[in-house]
mmCIF file of C-alpha atoms in Angstrom:
data_model
loop_
_atom_site.group_PDB
_atom_site.id
_atom_site.type_symbol
_atom_site.label_atom_id
_atom_site.label_comp_id
_atom_site.label_asym_id
_atom_site.label_seq_id
_atom_site.Cartn_x
_atom_site.Cartn_y
_atom_site.Cartn_z
ATOM 1 C CA UNK N 1 94.481 72.393 99.009
ATOM 2 C CA UNK N 2 97.859 74.073 99.224
ATOM 3 C CA UNK N 3 97.781 77.721 100.190
ATOM 4 C CA UNK N 4 99.578 80.703 98.728
ATOM 5 C CA UNK N 5 103.323 80.176 98.977
ATOM 6 C CA UNK N 6 105.738 83.055 99.357
ATOM 7 C CA UNK N 7 109.482 83.201 99.676
ATOM 8 C CA UNK N 8 111.612 84.249 101.352
ATOM 9 C CA UNK N 9 109.960 84.685 104.770
ATOM 10 C CA UNK N 10 112.514 87.239 105.866
ATOM 11 C CA UNK N 11 114.994 89.424 104.019
ATOM 12 C CA UNK N 12 117.517 91.914 105.350
ATOM 13 C CA UNK N 13 119.348 94.086 102.846
ATOM 14 C CA UNK N 14 121.274 97.327 102.796
ATOM 15 C CA UNK N 15 119.737 100.359 101.157
ATOM 16 C CA UNK N 16 120.330 100.713 97.435
ATOM 17 C CA UNK N 17 120.504 96.940 97.023
ATOM 18 C CA UNK N 18 117.990 95.029 94.902
ATOM 19 C CA UNK N 19 115.553 92.506 96.339
ATOM 20 C CA UNK N 20 113.006 90.122 94.865
ATOM 21 C CA UNK N 21 110.014 88.299 96.300
ATOM 22 C CA UNK N 22 108.322 85.266 94.827
ATOM 23 C CA UNK N 23 104.728 84.064 95.045
ATOM 24 C CA UNK N 24 102.931 80.899 93.978
ATOM 25 C CA UNK N 25 99.144 81.321 94.196
ATOM 26 C CA UNK N 26 96.514 78.713 94.981
ATOM 27 C CA UNK N 27 95.983 76.440 92.006
ATOM 28 C CA UNK N 28 93.198 77.748 89.783
ATOM 29 C CA UNK N 29 93.249 81.274 91.215
ATOM 30 C CA UNK N 30 93.609 83.573 88.245
ATOM 31 C CA UNK N 31 93.727 86.784 90.291
ATOM 32 C CA UNK N 32 96.930 87.601 92.149
ATOM 33 C CA UNK N 33 97.667 90.556 94.404
ATOM 34 C CA UNK N 34 100.766 92.073 95.913
ATOM 35 C CA UNK N 35 100.192 94.109 99.046
ATOM 36 C CA UNK N 36 102.426 96.053 101.389
ATOM 37 C CA UNK N 37 101.593 96.213 105.086
ATOM 38 C CA UNK N 38 103.172 98.423 107.699
ATOM 39 C CA UNK N 39 102.753 97.830 111.415
ATOM 40 C CA UNK N 40 99.317 98.875 112.637
ATOM 41 C CA UNK N 41 98.011 99.506 109.138
ATOM 42 C CA UNK N 42 95.768 97.649 106.762
ATOM 43 C CA UNK N 43 97.195 96.083 103.599
ATOM 44 C CA UNK N 44 97.934 98.519 100.778
ATOM 45 C CA UNK N 45 97.566 97.249 97.227
ATOM 46 C CA UNK N 46 100.639 97.458 95.038
ATOM 47 C CA UNK N 47 99.451 95.541 91.998
ATOM 48 C CA UNK N 48 96.663 93.211 90.916
ATOM 49 C CA UNK N 49 96.884 90.670 88.118
ATOM 50 C CA UNK N 50 94.111 88.978 86.206
ATOM 51 C CA UNK N 51 95.968 86.025 84.698
ATOM 52 C CA UNK N 52 99.147 87.573 83.271
ATOM 53 C CA UNK N 53 97.708 91.070 82.847
ATOM 54 C CA UNK N 54 98.359 93.779 85.424
ATOM 55 C CA UNK N 55 94.891 95.362 85.728
ATOM 56 C CA UNK N 56 95.648 97.718 88.606
ATOM 57 C CA UNK N 57 99.176 98.973 89.227
ATOM 58 C CA UNK N 58 98.240 102.545 90.065
ATOM 59 C CA UNK N 59 99.834 102.328 93.539
ATOM 60 C CA UNK N 60 103.051 100.660 92.402
ATOM 61 C CA UNK N 61 106.049 103.042 92.632
ATOM 62 C CA UNK N 62 107.254 102.298 89.155
ATOM 63 C CA UNK N 63 110.552 104.118 89.505
ATOM 64 C CA UNK N 64 111.857 101.374 91.766
ATOM 65 C CA UNK N 65 109.258 98.600 91.897
ATOM 66 C CA UNK N 66 108.484 96.105 89.171
ATOM 67 C CA UNK N 67 106.416 92.962 88.994
ATOM 68 C CA UNK N 68 105.753 90.200 86.562
ATOM 69 C CA UNK N 69 103.476 87.224 86.317
ATOM 70 C CA UNK N 70 104.712 85.131 83.457
ATOM 71 C CA UNK N 71 102.324 82.420 82.238
ATOM 72 C CA UNK N 72 99.677 83.702 84.617
ATOM 73 C CA UNK N 73 100.749 81.601 87.598
ATOM 74 C CA UNK N 74 103.806 82.509 89.707
ATOM 75 C CA UNK N 75 104.691 86.126 90.264
ATOM 76 C CA UNK N 76 107.793 88.064 91.243
ATOM 77 C CA UNK N 77 107.947 91.502 92.844
ATOM 78 C CA UNK N 78 111.240 93.378 92.632
ATOM 79 C CA UNK N 79 112.582 96.505 94.281
ATOM 80 C CA UNK N 80 115.662 98.178 92.850
ATOM 81 C CA UNK N 81 117.158 100.073 94.555
ATOM 82 C CA UNK N 82 115.651 99.536 97.998
ATOM 83 C CA UNK N 83 115.184 102.469 100.348
ATOM 84 C CA UNK N 84 114.873 102.556 104.139
ATOM 85 C CA UNK N 85 111.166 103.341 103.818
ATOM 86 C CA UNK N 86 110.562 100.086 101.957
ATOM 87 C CA UNK N 87 110.904 98.125 105.202
ATOM 88 C CA UNK N 88 107.525 96.414 105.600
ATOM 89 C CA UNK N 89 105.759 93.109 105.138
ATOM 90 C CA UNK N 90 105.037 92.224 101.534
ATOM 91 C CA UNK N 91 101.977 90.047 101.158
ATOM 92 C CA UNK N 92 100.883 88.033 98.171
ATOM 93 C CA UNK N 93 97.256 86.961 97.880
ATOM 94 C CA UNK N 94 95.181 85.128 95.312
ATOM 95 C CA UNK N 95 91.507 84.652 94.565
ATOM 96 C CA UNK N 96 89.126 83.203 92.012
ATOM 97 C CA UNK N 97 88.314 86.782 90.986
ATOM 98 C CA UNK N 98 85.104 88.799 91.061
ATOM 99 C CA UNK N 99 83.635 88.930 94.560
ATOM 100 C CA UNK N 100 85.620 85.940 95.821
ATOM 101 C CA UNK N 101 87.658 86.436 98.993
ATOM 102 C CA UNK N 102 91.419 86.792 98.997
ATOM 103 C CA UNK N 103 93.707 84.194 100.500
ATOM 104 C CA UNK N 104 97.076 85.383 101.730
ATOM 105 C CA UNK N 105 100.494 83.833 101.845
ATOM 106 C CA UNK N 106 102.697 84.081 104.935
ATOM 107 C CA UNK N 107 104.322 87.260 103.679
ATOM 108 C CA UNK N 108 107.915 88.422 103.375
ATOM 109 C CA UNK N 109 109.244 90.704 106.082
ATOM 110 C CA UNK N 110 111.734 93.078 104.490
ATOM 111 C CA UNK N 111 114.188 95.080 106.557
ATOM 112 C CA UNK N 112 116.287 97.694 104.757
ATOM 113 C CA UNK N 113 119.271 98.928 106.778
ATOM 114 C CA UNK W 1 87.478 108.839 98.467
ATOM 115 C CA UNK W 2 86.112 105.410 99.259
ATOM 116 C CA UNK W 3 86.656 104.601 102.918
ATOM 117 C CA UNK W 4 86.283 101.796 105.392
ATOM 118 C CA UNK W 5 86.399 102.762 109.039
ATOM 119 C CA UNK W 6 86.930 100.674 112.131
ATOM 120 C CA UNK W 7 87.469 101.542 115.746
ATOM 121 C CA UNK W 8 91.153 100.842 116.366
ATOM 122 C CA UNK W 9 90.525 99.648 119.912
ATOM 123 C CA UNK W 10 91.876 97.925 121.807
ATOM 124 C CA UNK W 11 88.585 96.221 122.544
ATOM 125 C CA UNK W 12 88.911 94.230 125.725
ATOM 126 C CA UNK W 13 86.394 91.526 126.695
ATOM 127 C CA UNK W 14 86.436 88.785 129.340
ATOM 128 C CA UNK W 15 86.678 85.168 128.309
ATOM 129 C CA UNK W 16 83.251 83.746 127.456
ATOM 130 C CA UNK W 17 81.729 87.110 126.583
ATOM 131 C CA UNK W 18 80.493 88.316 123.200
ATOM 132 C CA UNK W 19 82.915 90.525 121.276
ATOM 133 C CA UNK W 20 81.312 92.957 118.852
ATOM 134 C CA UNK W 21 83.419 94.500 116.087
ATOM 135 C CA UNK W 22 82.032 97.173 113.805
ATOM 136 C CA UNK W 23 82.923 98.516 110.384
ATOM 137 C CA UNK W 24 81.360 101.315 108.347
ATOM 138 C CA UNK W 25 81.931 102.033 104.687
ATOM 139 C CA UNK W 26 81.284 104.996 102.440
ATOM 140 C CA UNK W 27 80.528 103.496 99.003
ATOM 141 C CA UNK W 28 76.843 102.583 98.691
ATOM 142 C CA UNK W 29 77.654 100.450 95.638
ATOM 143 C CA UNK W 30 79.719 97.988 97.668
ATOM 144 C CA UNK W 31 78.718 94.392 97.083
ATOM 145 C CA UNK W 32 80.979 92.106 99.065
ATOM 146 C CA UNK W 33 82.295 92.305 102.598
ATOM 147 C CA UNK W 34 84.986 90.365 104.397
ATOM 148 C CA UNK W 35 86.345 89.933 107.888
ATOM 149 C CA UNK W 36 89.944 88.849 108.335
ATOM 150 C CA UNK W 37 91.774 87.932 111.521
ATOM 151 C CA UNK W 38 95.451 88.811 111.834
ATOM 152 C CA UNK W 39 97.620 87.567 114.654
ATOM 153 C CA UNK W 40 100.714 89.564 115.479
ATOM 154 C CA UNK W 41 103.464 88.786 112.979
ATOM 155 C CA UNK W 42 101.155 86.714 110.790
ATOM 156 C CA UNK W 43 99.253 87.376 107.593
ATOM 157 C CA UNK W 44 95.485 88.052 107.395
ATOM 158 C CA UNK W 45 93.269 84.980 107.550
ATOM 159 C CA UNK W 46 89.721 84.975 106.159
ATOM 160 C CA UNK W 47 87.084 84.578 108.875
ATOM 161 C CA UNK W 48 83.826 85.469 107.141
ATOM 162 C CA UNK W 49 82.503 86.766 103.858
ATOM 163 C CA UNK W 50 79.011 88.231 103.472
ATOM 164 C CA UNK W 51 77.191 89.499 100.404
ATOM 165 C CA UNK W 52 73.529 89.986 101.415
ATOM 166 C CA UNK W 53 71.768 91.963 104.096
ATOM 167 C CA UNK W 54 71.198 90.104 107.314
ATOM 168 C CA UNK W 55 73.150 87.675 109.434
ATOM 169 C CA UNK W 56 75.534 84.921 108.450
ATOM 170 C CA UNK W 57 76.688 82.469 111.091
ATOM 171 C CA UNK W 58 79.726 80.193 111.097
ATOM 172 C CA UNK W 59 80.446 78.499 114.388
ATOM 173 C CA UNK W 60 81.096 81.143 117.035
ATOM 174 C CA UNK W 61 81.245 83.894 114.422
ATOM 175 C CA UNK W 62 78.309 85.899 113.066
ATOM 176 C CA UNK W 63 78.634 88.571 110.413
ATOM 177 C CA UNK W 64 75.859 91.152 110.165
ATOM 178 C CA UNK W 65 75.377 93.351 107.097
ATOM 179 C CA UNK W 66 73.132 96.397 106.826
ATOM 180 C CA UNK W 67 73.576 98.042 103.430
ATOM 181 C CA UNK W 68 71.059 100.794 104.146
ATOM 182 C CA UNK W 69 73.085 101.956 107.131
ATOM 183 C CA UNK W 70 76.397 101.030 105.460
ATOM 184 C CA UNK W 71 77.832 98.942 108.225
ATOM 185 C CA UNK W 72 79.008 95.409 108.679
ATOM 186 C CA UNK W 73 79.752 93.860 112.047
ATOM 187 C CA UNK W 74 81.351 90.715 113.391
ATOM 188 C CA UNK W 75 80.159 89.052 116.581
ATOM 189 C CA UNK W 76 82.317 86.497 118.334
ATOM 190 C CA UNK W 77 80.403 84.425 120.870
ATOM 191 C CA UNK W 78 82.062 82.670 123.795
ATOM 192 C CA UNK W 79 85.259 84.636 123.207
ATOM 193 C CA UNK W 80 88.485 82.764 123.873
ATOM 194 C CA UNK W 81 91.988 84.097 124.596
ATOM 195 C CA UNK W 82 92.966 82.600 121.219
ATOM 196 C CA UNK W 83 90.621 85.112 119.567
ATOM 197 C CA UNK W 84 92.954 87.916 120.649
ATOM 198 C CA UNK W 85 94.104 89.440 117.365
ATOM 199 C CA UNK W 86 93.512 92.333 115.014
ATOM 200 C CA UNK W 87 90.338 92.048 112.943
ATOM 201 C CA UNK W 88 90.392 93.672 109.529
ATOM 202 C CA UNK W 89 87.283 94.652 107.608
ATOM 203 C CA UNK W 90 87.524 94.713 103.802
ATOM 204 C CA UNK W 91 84.887 95.979 101.385
ATOM 205 C CA UNK W 92 84.713 95.457 97.645
ATOM 206 C CA UNK W 93 83.879 98.948 96.494
ATOM 207 C CA UNK W 94 82.471 99.289 93.032
ATOM 208 C CA UNK W 95 82.695 97.721 89.634
ATOM 209 C CA UNK W 96 86.479 97.931 89.428
ATOM 210 C CA UNK W 97 86.611 95.247 92.129
ATOM 211 C CA UNK W 98 89.007 97.237 94.278
ATOM 212 C CA UNK W 99 89.096 95.959 97.833
ATOM 213 C CA UNK W 100 89.198 98.726 100.449
ATOM 214 C CA UNK W 101 90.665 97.829 103.822
ATOM 215 C CA UNK W 102 90.034 99.242 107.251
ATOM 216 C CA UNK W 103 92.918 99.758 109.660
ATOM 217 C CA UNK W 104 91.697 96.970 111.914
ATOM 218 C CA UNK W 105 90.383 96.622 115.457
ATOM 219 C CA UNK W 106 92.599 95.097 118.089
ATOM 220 C CA UNK W 107 90.738 92.590 120.292
ATOM 221 C CA UNK W 108 92.026 91.325 123.618
ATOM 222 C CA UNK W 109 90.179 88.473 125.339
ATOM 223 C CA UNK W 110 91.151 88.269 128.988
ATOM 224 C CA UNK W 111 91.179 84.914 130.816
#
C-alpha cells in the first residue's frame, strides 16, 4: 500500500512570496489533515477534511492560508504571502476517519527568508 | 482546555533495558489513544493504537491504558539504539474527533 505522498520535500522562499504544498492521501482514506510542526513541538492542526468538505479549519489563518481538496482526494495548501514565522514543517496525514489512526506523509520543510 | 501531557525528557536508558514513556490526558470522554515515533527530521510514524483499558502488545512494544486514572503509557522492552527518537502521544478527545497531541518525550538508548 502506497503511503501519503507530499511534495515538495523542501521549499525556500523569500517573505511575501506565495507557496503551495501538495498531498496525495492513502487510497480509500476519506479524511485528510494538514498539520504544522515546529521544532520540539507536537503537530498543530491547520485543517481537516472529510471527503471534500473542510470540517475543522478553526486553526487555519485564513488571511494568508487557503486549502482545497477537489474531488475529495488530493489536497493543496497555499500560503500567500508567506511570513518569516511560517517557517516550519507542513505535514499531511490521512485516515479512514472515526477513531482510525493517522498516517503521515514525509512533510514539506518550508524556510522563509 | 483539553490537554495531553508528556514528560519532555530526555529519558536515557541503557541498551537492553525497558523504556517507560507516560502520557496523561484531561478529557475523560477520550476514546482512542495513539503512540507515534518521530526520528529527527522525519515525520511521525504510528507505533501503537489502543482503545480499551488494559495492555496491548506488539513485538517489543506494549501500550497500557487506564481510563480511570487518565493515563496511557508505552513500554519498550529490550531497548535498542535505533529506538532513540521522540515519542508523541495523541488522544482523540470527544465526539468532534479532534486529536490532541502531547509535546513528545525524547528517548535516548545508550549502547
